[in-house]
N, CA, C and O atoms as a GROMACS GRO file, in nm:
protein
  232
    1UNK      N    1   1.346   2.350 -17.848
    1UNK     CA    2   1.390   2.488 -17.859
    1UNK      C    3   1.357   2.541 -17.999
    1UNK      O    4   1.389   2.476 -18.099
    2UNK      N    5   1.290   2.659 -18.006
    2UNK     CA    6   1.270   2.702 -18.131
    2UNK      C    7   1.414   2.802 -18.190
    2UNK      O    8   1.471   2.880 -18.114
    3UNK      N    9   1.443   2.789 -18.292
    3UNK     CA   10   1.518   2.866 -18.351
    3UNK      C   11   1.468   2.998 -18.448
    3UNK      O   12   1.352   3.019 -18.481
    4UNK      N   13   1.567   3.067 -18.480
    4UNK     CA   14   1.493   3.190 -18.567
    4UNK      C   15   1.506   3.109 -18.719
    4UNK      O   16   1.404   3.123 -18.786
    5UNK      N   17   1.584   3.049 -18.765
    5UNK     CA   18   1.603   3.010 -18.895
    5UNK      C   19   1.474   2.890 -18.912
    5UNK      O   20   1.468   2.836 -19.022
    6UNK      N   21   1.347   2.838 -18.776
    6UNK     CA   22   1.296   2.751 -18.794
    6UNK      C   23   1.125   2.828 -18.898
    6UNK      O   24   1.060   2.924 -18.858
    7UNK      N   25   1.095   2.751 -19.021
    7UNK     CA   26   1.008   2.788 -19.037
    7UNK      C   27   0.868   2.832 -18.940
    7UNK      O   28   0.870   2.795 -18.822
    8UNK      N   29   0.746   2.912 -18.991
    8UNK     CA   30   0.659   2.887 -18.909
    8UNK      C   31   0.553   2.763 -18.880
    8UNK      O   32   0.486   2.736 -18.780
    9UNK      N   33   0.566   2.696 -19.012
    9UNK     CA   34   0.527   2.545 -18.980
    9UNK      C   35   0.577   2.471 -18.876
    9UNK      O   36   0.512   2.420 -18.785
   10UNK      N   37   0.719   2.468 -18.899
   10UNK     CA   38   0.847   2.391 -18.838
   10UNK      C   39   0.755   2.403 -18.701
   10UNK      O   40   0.673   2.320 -18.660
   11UNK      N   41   0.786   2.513 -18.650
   11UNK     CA   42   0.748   2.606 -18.498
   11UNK      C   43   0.582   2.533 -18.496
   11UNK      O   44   0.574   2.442 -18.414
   12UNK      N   45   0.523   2.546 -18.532
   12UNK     CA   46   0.387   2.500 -18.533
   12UNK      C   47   0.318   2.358 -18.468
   12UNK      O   48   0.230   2.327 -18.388
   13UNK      N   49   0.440   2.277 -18.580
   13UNK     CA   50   0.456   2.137 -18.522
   13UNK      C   51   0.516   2.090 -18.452
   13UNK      O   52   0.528   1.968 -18.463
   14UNK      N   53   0.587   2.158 -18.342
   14UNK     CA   54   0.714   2.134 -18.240
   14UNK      C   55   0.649   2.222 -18.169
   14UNK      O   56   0.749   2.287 -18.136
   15UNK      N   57   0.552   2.285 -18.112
   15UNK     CA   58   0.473   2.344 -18.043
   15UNK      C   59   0.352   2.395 -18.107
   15UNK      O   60   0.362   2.509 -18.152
   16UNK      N   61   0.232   2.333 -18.121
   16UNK     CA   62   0.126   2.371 -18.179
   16UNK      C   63   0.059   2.522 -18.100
   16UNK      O   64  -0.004   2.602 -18.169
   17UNK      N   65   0.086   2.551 -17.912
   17UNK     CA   66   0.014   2.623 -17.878
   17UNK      C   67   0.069   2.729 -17.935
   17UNK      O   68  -0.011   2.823 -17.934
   18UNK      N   69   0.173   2.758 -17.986
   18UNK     CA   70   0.241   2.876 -18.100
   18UNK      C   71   0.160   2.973 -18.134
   18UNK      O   72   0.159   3.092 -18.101
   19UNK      N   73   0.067   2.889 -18.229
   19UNK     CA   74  -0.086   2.951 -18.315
   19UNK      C   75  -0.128   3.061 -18.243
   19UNK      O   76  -0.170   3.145 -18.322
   20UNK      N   77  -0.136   3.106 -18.108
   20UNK     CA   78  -0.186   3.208 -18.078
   20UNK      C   79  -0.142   3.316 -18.050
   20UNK      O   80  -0.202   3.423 -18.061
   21UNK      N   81   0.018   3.291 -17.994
   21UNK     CA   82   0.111   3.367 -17.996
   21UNK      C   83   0.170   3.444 -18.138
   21UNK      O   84   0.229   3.551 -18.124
   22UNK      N   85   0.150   3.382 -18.278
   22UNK     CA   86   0.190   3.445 -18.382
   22UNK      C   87   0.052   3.487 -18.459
   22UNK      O   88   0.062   3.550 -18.564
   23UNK      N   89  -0.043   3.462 -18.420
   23UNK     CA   90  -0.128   3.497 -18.453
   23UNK      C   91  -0.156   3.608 -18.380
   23UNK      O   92  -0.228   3.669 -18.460
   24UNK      N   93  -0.146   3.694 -18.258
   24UNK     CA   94  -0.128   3.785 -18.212
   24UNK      C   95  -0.072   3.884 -18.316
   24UNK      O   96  -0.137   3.986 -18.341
   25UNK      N   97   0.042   3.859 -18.375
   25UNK     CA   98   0.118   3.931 -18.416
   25UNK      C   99   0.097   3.925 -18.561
   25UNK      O  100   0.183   3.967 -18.638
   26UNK      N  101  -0.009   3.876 -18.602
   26UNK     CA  102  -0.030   3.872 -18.764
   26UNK      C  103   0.058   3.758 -18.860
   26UNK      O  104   0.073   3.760 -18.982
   27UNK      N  105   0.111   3.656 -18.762
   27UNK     CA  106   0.200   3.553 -18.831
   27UNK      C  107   0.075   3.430 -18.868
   27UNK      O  108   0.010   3.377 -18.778
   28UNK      N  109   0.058   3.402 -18.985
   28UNK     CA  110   0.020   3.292 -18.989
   28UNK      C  111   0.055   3.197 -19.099
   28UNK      O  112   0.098   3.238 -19.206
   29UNK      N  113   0.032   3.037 -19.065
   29UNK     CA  114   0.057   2.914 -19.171
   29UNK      C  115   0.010   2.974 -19.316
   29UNK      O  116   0.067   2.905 -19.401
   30UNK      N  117  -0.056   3.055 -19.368
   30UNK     CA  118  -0.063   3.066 -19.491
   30UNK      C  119   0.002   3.003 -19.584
   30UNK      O  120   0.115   2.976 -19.543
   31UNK      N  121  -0.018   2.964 -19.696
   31UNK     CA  122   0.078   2.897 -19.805
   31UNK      C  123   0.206   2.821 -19.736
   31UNK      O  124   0.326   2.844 -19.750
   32UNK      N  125   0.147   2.738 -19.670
   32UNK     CA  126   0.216   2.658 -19.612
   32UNK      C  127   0.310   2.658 -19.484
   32UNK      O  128   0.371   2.561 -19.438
   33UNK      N  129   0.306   2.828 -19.424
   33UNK     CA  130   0.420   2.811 -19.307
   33UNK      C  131   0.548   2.829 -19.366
   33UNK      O  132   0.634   2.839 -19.278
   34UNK      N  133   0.587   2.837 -19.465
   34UNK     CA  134   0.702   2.832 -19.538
   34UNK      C  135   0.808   2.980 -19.506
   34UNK      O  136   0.921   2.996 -19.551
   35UNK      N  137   0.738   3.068 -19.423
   35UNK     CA  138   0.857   3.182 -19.375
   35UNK      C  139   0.889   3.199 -19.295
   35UNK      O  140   0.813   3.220 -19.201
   36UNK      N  141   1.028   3.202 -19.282
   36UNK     CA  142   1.086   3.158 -19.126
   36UNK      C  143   1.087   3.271 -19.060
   36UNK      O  144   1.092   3.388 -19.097
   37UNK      N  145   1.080   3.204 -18.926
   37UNK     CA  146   1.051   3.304 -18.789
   37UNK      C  147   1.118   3.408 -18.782
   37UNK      O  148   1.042   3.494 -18.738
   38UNK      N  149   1.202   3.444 -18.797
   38UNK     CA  150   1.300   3.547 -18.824
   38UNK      C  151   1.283   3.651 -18.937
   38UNK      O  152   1.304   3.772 -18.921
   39UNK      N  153   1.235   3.583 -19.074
   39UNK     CA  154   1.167   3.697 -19.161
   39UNK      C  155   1.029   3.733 -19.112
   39UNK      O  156   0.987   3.846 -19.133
   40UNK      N  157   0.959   3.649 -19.050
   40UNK     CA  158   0.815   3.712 -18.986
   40UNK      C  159   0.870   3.833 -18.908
   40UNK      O  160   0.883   3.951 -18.943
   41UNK      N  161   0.902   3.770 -18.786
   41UNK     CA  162   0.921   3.878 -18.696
   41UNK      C  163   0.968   4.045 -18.735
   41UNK      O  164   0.904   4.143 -18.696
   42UNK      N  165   1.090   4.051 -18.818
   42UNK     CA  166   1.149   4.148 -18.896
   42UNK      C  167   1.031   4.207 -18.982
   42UNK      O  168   1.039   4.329 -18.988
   43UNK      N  169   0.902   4.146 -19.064
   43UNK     CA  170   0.844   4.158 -19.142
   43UNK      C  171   0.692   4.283 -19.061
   43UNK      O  172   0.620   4.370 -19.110
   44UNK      N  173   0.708   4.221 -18.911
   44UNK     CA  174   0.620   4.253 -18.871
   44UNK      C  175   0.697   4.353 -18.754
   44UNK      O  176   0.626   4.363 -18.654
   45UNK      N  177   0.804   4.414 -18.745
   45UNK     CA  178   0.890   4.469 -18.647
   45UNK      C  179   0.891   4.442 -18.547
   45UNK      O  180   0.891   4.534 -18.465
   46UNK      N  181   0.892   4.310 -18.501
   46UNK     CA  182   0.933   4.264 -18.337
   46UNK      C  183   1.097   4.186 -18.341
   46UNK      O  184   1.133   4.125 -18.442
   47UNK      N  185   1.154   4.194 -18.263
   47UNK     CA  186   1.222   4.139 -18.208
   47UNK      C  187   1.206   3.966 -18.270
   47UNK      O  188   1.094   3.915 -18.270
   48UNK      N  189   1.315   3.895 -18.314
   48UNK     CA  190   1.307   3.775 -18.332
   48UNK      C  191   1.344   3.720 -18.163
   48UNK      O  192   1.268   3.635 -18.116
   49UNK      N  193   1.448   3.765 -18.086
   49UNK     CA  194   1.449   3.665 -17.967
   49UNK      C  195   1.317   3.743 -17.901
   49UNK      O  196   1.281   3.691 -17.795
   50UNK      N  197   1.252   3.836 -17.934
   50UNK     CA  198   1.119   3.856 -17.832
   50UNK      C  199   0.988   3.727 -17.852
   50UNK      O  200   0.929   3.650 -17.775
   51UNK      N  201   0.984   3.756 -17.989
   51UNK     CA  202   0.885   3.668 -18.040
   51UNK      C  203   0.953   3.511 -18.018
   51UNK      O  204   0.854   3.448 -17.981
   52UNK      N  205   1.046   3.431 -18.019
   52UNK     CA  206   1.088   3.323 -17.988
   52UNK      C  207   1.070   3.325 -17.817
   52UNK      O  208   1.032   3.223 -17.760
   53UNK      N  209   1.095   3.417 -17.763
   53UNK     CA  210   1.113   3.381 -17.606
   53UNK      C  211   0.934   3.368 -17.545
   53UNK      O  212   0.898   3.305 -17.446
   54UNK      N  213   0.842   3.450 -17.643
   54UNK     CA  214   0.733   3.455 -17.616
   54UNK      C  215   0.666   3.339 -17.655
   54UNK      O  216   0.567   3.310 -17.588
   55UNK      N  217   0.704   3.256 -17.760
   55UNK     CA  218   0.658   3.155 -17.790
   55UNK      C  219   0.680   2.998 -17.678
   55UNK      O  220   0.601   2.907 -17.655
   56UNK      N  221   0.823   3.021 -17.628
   56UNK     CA  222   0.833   2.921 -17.528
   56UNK      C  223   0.799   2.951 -17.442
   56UNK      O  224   0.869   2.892 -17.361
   57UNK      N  225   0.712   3.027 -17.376
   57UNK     CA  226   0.676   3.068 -17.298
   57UNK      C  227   0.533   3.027 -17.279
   57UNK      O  228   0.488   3.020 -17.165
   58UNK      N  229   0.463   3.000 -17.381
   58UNK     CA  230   0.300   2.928 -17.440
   58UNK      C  231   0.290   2.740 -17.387
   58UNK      O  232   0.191   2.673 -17.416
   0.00000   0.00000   0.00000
């Protein structure tokens, strides 16, 4: 289960097919993955349970 507090690395390596789903949305590992899913999402104005539900969904 992905969480919102999980980095985007975290998410990455606990589901690699991720990568295309946040990459859709302009999320990427840059400088390490180090911003969690929840500041992406907010960063990029989606929904954190949209973007999490879309990811388990990959």
């Amino acid at each position: 289960m992905i969480s919102p507090d999980m980095t985007v690395a975290e998410v990455l390596r606990k589901k690699p097919a991720a990568k295309r789903v946040l990459f859709k949305y302009g999320i990427c590992d840059c400088c390490g993955g180090n911003v969690k899913i929840k500041d992406a999402a907010e960063f990029r104005g989606l929904k954190v349970e949209d973007l999490i539900r879309e990811i388990e969904e990959v």
